[in-house]
Coordinates of C-alpha atoms in Angstrom, one line a residue:
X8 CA 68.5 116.2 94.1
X9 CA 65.8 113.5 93.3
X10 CA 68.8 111.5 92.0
X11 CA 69.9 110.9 95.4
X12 CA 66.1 110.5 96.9
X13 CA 67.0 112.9 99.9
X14 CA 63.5 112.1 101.3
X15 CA 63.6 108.9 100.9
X16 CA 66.6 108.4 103.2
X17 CA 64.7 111.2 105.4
X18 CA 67.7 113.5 104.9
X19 CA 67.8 117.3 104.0
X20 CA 70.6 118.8 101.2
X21 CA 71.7 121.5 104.2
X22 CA 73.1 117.9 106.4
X23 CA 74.7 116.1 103.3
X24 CA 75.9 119.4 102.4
X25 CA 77.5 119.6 106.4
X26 CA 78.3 116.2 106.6
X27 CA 80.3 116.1 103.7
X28 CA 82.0 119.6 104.4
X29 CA 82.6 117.4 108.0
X30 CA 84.3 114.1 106.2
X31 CA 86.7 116.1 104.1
X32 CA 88.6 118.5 107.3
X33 CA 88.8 114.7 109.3
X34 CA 90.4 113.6 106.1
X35 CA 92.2 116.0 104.8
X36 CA 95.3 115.2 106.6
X37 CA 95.7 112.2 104.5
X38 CA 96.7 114.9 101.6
X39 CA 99.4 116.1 104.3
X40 CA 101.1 112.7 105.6
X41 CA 100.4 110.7 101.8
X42 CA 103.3 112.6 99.9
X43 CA 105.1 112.9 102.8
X44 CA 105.3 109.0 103.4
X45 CA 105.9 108.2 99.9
X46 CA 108.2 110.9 99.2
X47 CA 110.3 108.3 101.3
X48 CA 110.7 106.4 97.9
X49 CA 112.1 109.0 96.1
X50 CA 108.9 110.4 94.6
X51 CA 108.6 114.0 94.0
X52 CA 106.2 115.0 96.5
X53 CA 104.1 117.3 95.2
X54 CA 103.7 115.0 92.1
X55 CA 102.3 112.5 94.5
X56 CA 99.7 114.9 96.5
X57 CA 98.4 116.0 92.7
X58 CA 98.0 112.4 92.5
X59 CA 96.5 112.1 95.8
X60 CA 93.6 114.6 95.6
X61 CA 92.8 113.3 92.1
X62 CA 92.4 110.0 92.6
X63 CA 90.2 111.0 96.0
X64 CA 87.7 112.7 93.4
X65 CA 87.7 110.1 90.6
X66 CA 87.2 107.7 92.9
X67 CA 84.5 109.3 94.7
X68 CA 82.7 110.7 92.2
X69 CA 82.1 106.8 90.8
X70 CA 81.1 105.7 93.9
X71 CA 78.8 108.3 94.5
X72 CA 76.9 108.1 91.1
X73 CA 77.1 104.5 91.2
X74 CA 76.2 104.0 94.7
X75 CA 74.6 106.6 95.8
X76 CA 76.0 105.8 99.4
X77 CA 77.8 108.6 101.5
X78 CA 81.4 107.0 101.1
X79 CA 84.3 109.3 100.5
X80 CA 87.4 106.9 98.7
X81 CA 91.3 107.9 100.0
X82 CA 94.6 106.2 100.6
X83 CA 94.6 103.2 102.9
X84 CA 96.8 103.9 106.0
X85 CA 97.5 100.3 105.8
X86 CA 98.8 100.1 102.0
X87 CA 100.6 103.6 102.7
X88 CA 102.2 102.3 105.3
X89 CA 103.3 99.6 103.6
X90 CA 104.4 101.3 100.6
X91 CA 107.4 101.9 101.8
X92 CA 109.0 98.7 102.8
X93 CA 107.6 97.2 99.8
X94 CA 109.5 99.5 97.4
X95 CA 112.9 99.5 99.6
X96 CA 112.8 95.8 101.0
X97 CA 110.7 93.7 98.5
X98 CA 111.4 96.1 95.0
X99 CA 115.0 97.6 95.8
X100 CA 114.0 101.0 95.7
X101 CA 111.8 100.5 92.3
X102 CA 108.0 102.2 93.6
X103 CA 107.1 101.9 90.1
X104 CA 106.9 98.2 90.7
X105 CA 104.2 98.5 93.8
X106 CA 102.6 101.4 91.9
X107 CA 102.3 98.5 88.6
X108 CA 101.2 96.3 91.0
X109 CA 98.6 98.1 92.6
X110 CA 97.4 99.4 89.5
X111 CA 96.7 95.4 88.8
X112 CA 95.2 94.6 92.1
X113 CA 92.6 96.8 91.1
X114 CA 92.0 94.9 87.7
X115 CA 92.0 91.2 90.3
X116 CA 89.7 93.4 92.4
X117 CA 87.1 94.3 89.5
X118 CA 87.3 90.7 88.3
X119 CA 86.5 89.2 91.6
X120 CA 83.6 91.3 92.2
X121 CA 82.2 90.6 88.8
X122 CA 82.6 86.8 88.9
X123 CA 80.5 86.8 91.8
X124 CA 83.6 85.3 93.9
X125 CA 83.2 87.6 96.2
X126 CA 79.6 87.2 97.5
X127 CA 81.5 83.4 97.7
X128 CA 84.4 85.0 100.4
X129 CA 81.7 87.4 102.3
X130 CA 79.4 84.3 103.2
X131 CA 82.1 82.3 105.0
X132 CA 83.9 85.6 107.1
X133 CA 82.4 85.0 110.6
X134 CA 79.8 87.3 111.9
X135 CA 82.0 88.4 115.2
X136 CA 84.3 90.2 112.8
X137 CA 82.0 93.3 111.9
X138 CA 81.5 94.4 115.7
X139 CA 84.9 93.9 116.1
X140 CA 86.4 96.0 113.5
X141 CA 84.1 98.9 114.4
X142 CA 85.3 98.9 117.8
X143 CA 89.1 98.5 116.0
X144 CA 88.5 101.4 113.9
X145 CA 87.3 103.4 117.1
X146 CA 90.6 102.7 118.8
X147 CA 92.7 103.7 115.8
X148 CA 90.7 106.8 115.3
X149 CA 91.3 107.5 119.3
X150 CA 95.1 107.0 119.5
X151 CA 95.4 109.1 116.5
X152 CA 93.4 111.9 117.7
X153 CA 94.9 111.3 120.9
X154 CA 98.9 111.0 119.5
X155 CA 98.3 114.1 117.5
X156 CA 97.5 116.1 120.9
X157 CA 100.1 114.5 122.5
X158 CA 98.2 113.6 125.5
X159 CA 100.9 110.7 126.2
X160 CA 103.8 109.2 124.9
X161 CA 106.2 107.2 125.8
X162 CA 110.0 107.8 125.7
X163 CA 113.6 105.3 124.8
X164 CA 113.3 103.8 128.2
X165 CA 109.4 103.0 127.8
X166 CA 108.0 105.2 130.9
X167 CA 104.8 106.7 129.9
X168 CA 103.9 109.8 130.1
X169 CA 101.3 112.8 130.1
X170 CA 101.3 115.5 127.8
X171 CA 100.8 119.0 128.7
X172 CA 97.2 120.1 129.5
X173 CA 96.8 124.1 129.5
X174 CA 97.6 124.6 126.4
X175 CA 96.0 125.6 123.0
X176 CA 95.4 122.7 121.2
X177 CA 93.6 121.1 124.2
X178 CA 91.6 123.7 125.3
X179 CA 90.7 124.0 121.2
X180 CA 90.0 120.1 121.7
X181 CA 87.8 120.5 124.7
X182 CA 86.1 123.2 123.7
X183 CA 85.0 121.3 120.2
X184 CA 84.2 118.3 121.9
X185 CA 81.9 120.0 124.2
X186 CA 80.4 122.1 121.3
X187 CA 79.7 119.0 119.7
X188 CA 78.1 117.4 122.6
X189 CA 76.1 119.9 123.2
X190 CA 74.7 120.7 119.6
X191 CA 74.1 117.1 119.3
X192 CA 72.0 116.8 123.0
X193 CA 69.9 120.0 121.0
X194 CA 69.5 117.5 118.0
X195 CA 70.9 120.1 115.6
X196 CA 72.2 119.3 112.4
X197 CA 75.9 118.8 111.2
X198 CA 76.6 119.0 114.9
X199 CA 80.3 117.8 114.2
X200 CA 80.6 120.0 111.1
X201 CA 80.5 122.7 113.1
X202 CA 82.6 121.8 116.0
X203 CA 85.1 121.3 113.7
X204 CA 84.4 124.3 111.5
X205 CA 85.1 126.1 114.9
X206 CA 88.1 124.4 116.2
X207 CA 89.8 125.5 112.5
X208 CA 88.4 129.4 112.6
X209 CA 90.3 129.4 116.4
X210 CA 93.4 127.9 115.3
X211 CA 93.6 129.5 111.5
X212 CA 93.4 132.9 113.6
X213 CA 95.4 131.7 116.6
X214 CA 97.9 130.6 113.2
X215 CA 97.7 134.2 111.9
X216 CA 98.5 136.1 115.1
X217 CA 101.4 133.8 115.6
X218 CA 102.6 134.4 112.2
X219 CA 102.1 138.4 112.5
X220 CA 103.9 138.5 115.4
X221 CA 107.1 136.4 113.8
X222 CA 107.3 137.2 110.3
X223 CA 107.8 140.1 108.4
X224 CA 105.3 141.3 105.7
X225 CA 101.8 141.0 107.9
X226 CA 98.7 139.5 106.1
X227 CA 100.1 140.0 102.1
X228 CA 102.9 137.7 103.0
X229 CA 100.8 135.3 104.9
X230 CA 98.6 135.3 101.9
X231 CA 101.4 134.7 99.7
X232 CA 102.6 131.7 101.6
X233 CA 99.5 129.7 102.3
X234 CA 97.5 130.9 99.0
X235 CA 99.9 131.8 96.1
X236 CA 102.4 129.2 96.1
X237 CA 100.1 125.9 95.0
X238 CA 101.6 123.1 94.1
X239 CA 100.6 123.2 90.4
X240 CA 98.9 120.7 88.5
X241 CA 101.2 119.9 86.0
X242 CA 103.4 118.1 88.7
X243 CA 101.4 114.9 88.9
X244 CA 103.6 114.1 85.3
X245 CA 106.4 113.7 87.8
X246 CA 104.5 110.3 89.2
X247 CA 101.8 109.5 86.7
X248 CA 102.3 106.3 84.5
X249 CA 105.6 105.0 86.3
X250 CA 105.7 102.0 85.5
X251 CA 108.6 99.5 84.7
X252 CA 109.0 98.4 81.1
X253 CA 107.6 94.9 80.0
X254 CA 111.0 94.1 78.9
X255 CA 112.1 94.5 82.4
X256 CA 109.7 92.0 83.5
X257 CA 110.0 89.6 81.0
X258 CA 114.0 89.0 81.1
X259 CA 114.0 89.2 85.0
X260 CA 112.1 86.1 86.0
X261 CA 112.9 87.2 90.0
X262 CA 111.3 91.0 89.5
X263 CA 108.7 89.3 87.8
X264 CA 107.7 87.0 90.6
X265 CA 108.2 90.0 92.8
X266 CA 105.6 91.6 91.2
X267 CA 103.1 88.6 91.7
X268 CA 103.9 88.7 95.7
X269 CA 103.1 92.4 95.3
X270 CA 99.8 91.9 93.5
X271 CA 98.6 89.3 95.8
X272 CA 99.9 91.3 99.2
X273 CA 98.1 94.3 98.0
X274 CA 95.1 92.7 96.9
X275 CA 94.2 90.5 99.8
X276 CA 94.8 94.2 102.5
X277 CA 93.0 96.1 99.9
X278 CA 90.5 93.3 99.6
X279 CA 89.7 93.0 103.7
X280 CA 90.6 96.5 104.7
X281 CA 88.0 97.7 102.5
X282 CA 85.5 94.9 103.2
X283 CA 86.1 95.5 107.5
X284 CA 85.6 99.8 107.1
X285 CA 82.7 99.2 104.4
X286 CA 81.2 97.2 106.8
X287 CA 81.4 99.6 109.8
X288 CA 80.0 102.0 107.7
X289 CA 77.2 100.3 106.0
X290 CA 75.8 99.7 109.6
X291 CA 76.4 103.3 110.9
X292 CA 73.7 104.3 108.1
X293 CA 71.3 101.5 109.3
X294 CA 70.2 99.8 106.3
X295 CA 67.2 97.8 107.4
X296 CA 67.1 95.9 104.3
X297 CA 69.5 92.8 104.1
X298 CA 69.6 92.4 100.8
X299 CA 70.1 96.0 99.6
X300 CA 73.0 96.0 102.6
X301 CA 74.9 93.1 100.4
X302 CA 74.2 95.1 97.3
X303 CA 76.2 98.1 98.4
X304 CA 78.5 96.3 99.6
X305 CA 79.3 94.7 96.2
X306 CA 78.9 98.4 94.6
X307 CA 81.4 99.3 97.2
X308 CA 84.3 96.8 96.5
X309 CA 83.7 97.5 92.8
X310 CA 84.5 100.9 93.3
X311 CA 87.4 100.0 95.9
X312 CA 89.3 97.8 92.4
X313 CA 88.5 100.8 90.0
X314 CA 90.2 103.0 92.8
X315 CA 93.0 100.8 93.2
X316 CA 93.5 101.1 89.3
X317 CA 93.3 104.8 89.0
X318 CA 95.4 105.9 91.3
X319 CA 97.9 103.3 90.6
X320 CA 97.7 105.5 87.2
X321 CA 97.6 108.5 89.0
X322 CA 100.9 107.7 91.2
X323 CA 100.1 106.9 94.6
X324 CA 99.1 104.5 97.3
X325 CA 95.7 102.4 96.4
X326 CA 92.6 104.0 97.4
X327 CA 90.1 102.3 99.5
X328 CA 86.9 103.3 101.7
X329 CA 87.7 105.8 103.5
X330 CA 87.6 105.1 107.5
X331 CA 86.8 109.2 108.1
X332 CA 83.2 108.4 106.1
X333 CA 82.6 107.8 109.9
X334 CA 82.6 111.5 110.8
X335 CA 80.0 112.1 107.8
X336 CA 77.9 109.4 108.6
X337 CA 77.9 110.1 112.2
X338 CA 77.1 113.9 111.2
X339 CA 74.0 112.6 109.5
X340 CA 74.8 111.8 105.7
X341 CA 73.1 108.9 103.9
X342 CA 72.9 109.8 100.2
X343 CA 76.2 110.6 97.4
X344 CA 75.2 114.3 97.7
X345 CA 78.0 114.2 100.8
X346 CA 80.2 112.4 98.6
X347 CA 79.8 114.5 96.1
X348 CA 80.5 117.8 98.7
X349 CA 84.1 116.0 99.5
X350 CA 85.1 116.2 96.0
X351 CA 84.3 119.8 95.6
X352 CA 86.3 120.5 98.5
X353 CA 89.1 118.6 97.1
X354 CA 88.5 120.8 94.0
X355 CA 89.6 123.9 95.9
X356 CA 92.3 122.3 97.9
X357 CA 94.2 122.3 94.5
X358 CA 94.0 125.5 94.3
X359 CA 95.1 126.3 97.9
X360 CA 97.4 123.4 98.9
X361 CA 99.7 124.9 101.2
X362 CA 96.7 125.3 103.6
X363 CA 96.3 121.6 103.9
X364 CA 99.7 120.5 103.2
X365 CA 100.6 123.0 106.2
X366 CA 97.7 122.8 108.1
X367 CA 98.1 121.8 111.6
X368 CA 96.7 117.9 112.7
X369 CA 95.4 119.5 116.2
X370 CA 92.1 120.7 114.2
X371 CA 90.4 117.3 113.4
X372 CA 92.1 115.3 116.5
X373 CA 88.7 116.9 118.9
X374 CA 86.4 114.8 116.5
X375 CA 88.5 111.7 116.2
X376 CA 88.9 111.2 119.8
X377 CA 84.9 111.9 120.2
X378 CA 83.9 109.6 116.9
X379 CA 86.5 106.9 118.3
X380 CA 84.8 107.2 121.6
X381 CA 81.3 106.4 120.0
X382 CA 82.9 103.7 117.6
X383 CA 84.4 102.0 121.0
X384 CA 80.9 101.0 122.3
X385 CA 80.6 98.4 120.0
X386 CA 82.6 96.4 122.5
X387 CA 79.8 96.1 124.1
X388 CA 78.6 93.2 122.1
X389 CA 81.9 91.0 123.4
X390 CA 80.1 90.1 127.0
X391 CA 77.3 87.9 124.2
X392 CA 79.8 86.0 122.7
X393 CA 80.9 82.8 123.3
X394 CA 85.3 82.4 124.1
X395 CA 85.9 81.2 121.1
X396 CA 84.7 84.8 119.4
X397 CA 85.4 86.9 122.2
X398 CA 89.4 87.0 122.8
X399 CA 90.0 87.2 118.8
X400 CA 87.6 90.1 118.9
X401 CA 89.6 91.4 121.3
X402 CA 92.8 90.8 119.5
X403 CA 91.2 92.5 116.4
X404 CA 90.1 95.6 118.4
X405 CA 93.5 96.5 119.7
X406 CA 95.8 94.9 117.0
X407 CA 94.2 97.0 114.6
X408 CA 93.9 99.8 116.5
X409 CA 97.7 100.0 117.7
X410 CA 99.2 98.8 114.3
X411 CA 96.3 100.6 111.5
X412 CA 96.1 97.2 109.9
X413 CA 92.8 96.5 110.0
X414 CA 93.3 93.6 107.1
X415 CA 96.4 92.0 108.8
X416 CA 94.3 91.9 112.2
X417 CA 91.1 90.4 110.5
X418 CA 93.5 88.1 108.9
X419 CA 94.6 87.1 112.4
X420 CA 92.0 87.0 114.8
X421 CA 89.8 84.6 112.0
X422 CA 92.9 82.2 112.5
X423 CA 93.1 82.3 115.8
X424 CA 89.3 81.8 115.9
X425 CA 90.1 78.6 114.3
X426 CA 92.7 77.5 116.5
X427 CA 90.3 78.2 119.7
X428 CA 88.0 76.3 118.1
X429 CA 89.6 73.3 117.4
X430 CA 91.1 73.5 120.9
X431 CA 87.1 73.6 122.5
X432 CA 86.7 70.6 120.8
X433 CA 84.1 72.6 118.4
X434 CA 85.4 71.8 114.8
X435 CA 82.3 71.1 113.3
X436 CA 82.1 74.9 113.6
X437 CA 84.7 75.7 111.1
X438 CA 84.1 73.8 108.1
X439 CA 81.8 75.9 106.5
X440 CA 84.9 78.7 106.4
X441 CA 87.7 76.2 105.8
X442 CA 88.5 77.7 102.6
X443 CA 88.6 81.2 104.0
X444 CA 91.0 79.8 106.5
X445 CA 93.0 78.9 104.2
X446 CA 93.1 82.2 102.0
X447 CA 93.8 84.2 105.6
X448 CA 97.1 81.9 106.2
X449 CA 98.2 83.1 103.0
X450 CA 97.5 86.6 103.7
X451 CA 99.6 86.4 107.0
X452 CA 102.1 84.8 105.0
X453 CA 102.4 87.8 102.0
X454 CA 102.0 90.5 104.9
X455 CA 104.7 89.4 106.8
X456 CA 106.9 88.9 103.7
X457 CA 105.9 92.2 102.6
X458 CA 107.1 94.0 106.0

C-alpha cells in the first residue's frame, strides 16, 4: 500500500478500508433512482444500471490511480435530472442525442484541462463561492435524508406537515445517529461506517421478517428474489453506443445545432458542479499545501471529462465527483485505497443487484441528515463577509440545496454578486472576473433553455 503513502497521509488501510465501505451504502442509491429516472426516456432500465455501476468503476479506478485522492466518481443529480427534459423537450424524445453530447463534453472537458484554460477560469471564480457551496451541499444532503424519512412534506394546498415519529425508520435513524455520535466522541475509527453498517443489519432483518411473514416460500424464495435474479451484464448492449448516425446530423442543420446547445449546457453544469463538490471535498481532507490543492484539483476535472466520455459510451448520465465522497472523507479517508474499496463493492453489486435496486432509502438517510448537519456549519463564515458576498452566499446555500443544482446556483449567485456590486458603487471589484461573468450569463442562458 506504499502506492498510496498510507503513513504519509497519517492514515491506516483498516479506515480507508471503512471509509470506502461507508461512501458506497450513501451512494448506492444513485444505482436505484439512475435507471429509474432515465428509464423515463425510453431506455431499458437495466441496460442503463449496467451502465451505471460501470462507468462508477472506470471512472474511479482512474481517479484513484491517477490521483490518489479519496474521490468516488457517479451520476450528477443535476445532469440526471436534467436528462430528462433535454431528451423530451430539447431532442424530441432522441436520448441518444444527450448521450452523443455528453460523450463530447467530456472530450471539451479533457481539452480544457489540458490547455491550461482552466487554471484561467478557477483564478477569476470568487473566493466566497467555496464556503458557500459546502454549506449548499449540506442542505441538499439534509432535505434528502430528511425527504426520504418523511419527516415533513407538504401537500396540494401547500400546508406543511410532520411525518410520523414512532416508527421504524426513525427510531433506525435515531439510533445510527446517536451510534455515530457516540463512536466519534470515543475517537474510533470508521465511526460512520459502522452506524450505517448497523442501520442496514436492522432493516435487512426487520426486511426479512416482514417478508416471512407475507410471502410464501421463507428464506429460499427470499434468496431467490433479492440474490438470483441479477440483472445480467449482457444488458448494458441495450444502451451502450447509442448514438445518432452522422448522416442524421449532417442533413439536419436544426438537430445539429441542437446538439451544440446540448454540449455546451452539459459542459458548463458538468464543468461547475464538479469544480463546487471538488472543492468541498478537497478542503474536507485539509490539504495544507496550496499548490498541491490546485494540482488535484486539475487531476480531478481531468478525470471528471474522461467520466463524462465513458459513460456517455457506457449509456447513461455524465459522471462527475461524487457529493457522497463526503461521508468517506468525513469517516477518515485520504488516500485512493477508499476509492479503490467503492469499486470492489460495485463489483459485487453486479452480482446482487436486486439488493440495491430494491433496497430501501431509509438506510443511508441517518448519515445524510448527520453529514448535512456538519456540512451546514460552514455558514458560519457568512457573519465575515462583506453584503455584497453574503446574500449570494445565501442564495447559493438554499438554491442549491432546494433545487440539487449546485452549477445553476453558482452560476447565479456570481451574477448576482456582480449586480450587488455594481449597485455599492464597488465595480473596480469586478473586473478582474468580467470574463467569468460573462461565461456565467451564458450558462444561465443554456440552463434555462435546457429546462
Amino acid at each position: 500500500m506504499n502506492f498510496f503513502s498510507l503513513k504519509l497521509h497519517n492514515t491506516t488501510i483498516q479506515k480507508e478500508v471503512l471509509s470506502g465501505i461507508s461512501t458506497f451504502i450513501a451512494m448506492s442509491y444513485i444505482l436505484t433512482v439512475n435507471p429509474i429516472i432515465l428509464s423515463r426516456t425510453g431506455m431499458d432500465a437495466g441496460g442503463v444500471f449496467i451502465a451505471t455501476v460501470l462507468s462508477i468503476i472506470m471512472t474511479t479506478l482512474v481517479g484513484a490511480f491517477y490521483t490518489k485522492m479519496p474521490l468516488t466518481y457517479a451520476p450528477s443529480l443535476s445532469l440526471n435530472m436534467m436528462f430528462v427534459p433535454m431528451t423530451m423537450k430539447t431532442c424530441g424524445g432522441d436520448y441518444r442525442m444527450v448521450l452523443l453530447a455528453t460523450y463530447l463534453s467530456g472530450i471539451v472537458i479533457v481539452l480544457v484541462v489540458i490547455t491550461g484554460a482552466y487554471e484561467q477560469i478557477l483564478i477569476r471564480i470568487p473566493s466566497f463561492v467555496k464556503h458557500s457551496v459546502i454549506a449548499g451541499i449540506g442542505l441538499m444532503i439534509l432535505l434528502a435524508g430528511s425527504n426520504v424519512l418523511q419527516l415533513f412534506s407538504l401537500d396540494d394546498n401547500g400546508e406543511f406537515h410532520f411525518g410520523k415519529v414512532l416508527y421504524k425508520e426513525i427510531l433506525f435513524c435515531l439510533l445510527a445517529i446517536a451510534l455515530v455520535q457516540f463512536l466519534k466522541s470515543r475517537k474510533r475509527q470508521g465511526a460512520i461506517a459502522i452506524g450505517i453498517m448497523t442501520t442496514y443489519i436492522l432493516a435487512a432483518i426487520s426486511e426479512l421478517i416482514n417478508y416471512l411473514q407475507t410471502q410464501q416460500g421463507g428464506v429460499e424464495k427470499f434468496l431467490e428474489t433479492y440474490i438470483s435474479s441479477s440483472v445480467p451484464i449482457g444488458s448494458i448492449i441495450e444502451v451502450a453506443y447509442q448514438f445518432p448516425h452522422v448522416e442524421e446530423l449532417i442533413y439536419d442543420k436544426s438537430k445539429f445545432f441542437r446538439l451544440i446547445m446540448l454540449v455546451f449546457t452539459i459542459t458548463l453544469v458538468h464543468f461547475f458542479d464538479a469544480f463546487g463538490t471538488t472543492s468541498a471535498e478537497l478542503e474536507q481532507i485539509e490539504i495544507d499545501d496550496e499548490n498541491y490543492d490546485q494540482e488535484a484539483k486539475r487531476k480531478t476535472m481531468l478525470v471528471n471529462g474522461i467520466g463524462s466520455l465513458l459513460s456517455g459510451c457506457a449509456g447513461t448520465a455524465s459522471v462527475t465527483t461524487n457529493a457522497e465522497n463526503m461521508v468517506g472523507i468525513k469517516g477518515g479517508a485520504k488516500t485512493g485505497l477508499s476509492a479503490i474499496v467503492v469499486c470492489i463493492c460495485c463489483i459485487l453489486s453486479l452480482f446482487v443487484s436486486p439488493i440495491f435496486t430494491t433496497m430501501s432509502e431509509y438506510i443511508v438517510a441517518p448519515v445524510m441528515i448527520y453529514i448535512g448537519i456538519i456540512f451546514l456549519s460552514n455558514l458560519r463564515y457568512i457573519r465575515s463577509m462583506r453584503l455584497s458576498e453574503a446574500i449570494p452566499s445565501v442564495f447559493i446555500v438554499f438554491y442549491s440545496g432546494v433545487t440539487f443544482q449546485v452549477g445553476e446556483a453558482v452560476s447565479f449567485g456570481i451574477l448576482l454578486n456582480m449586480l450587488l456590486k455594481i449597485m455599492f458603487g464597488r465595480r473596480k471589484e469586478i473586473t478582474n472576473y468580467w470574463p467569468i461573468i460573462v461565461v456565467f450569463c451564458i450558462v444561465c442562458i443554456a440552463i434555462r433553455s435546457a429546462n
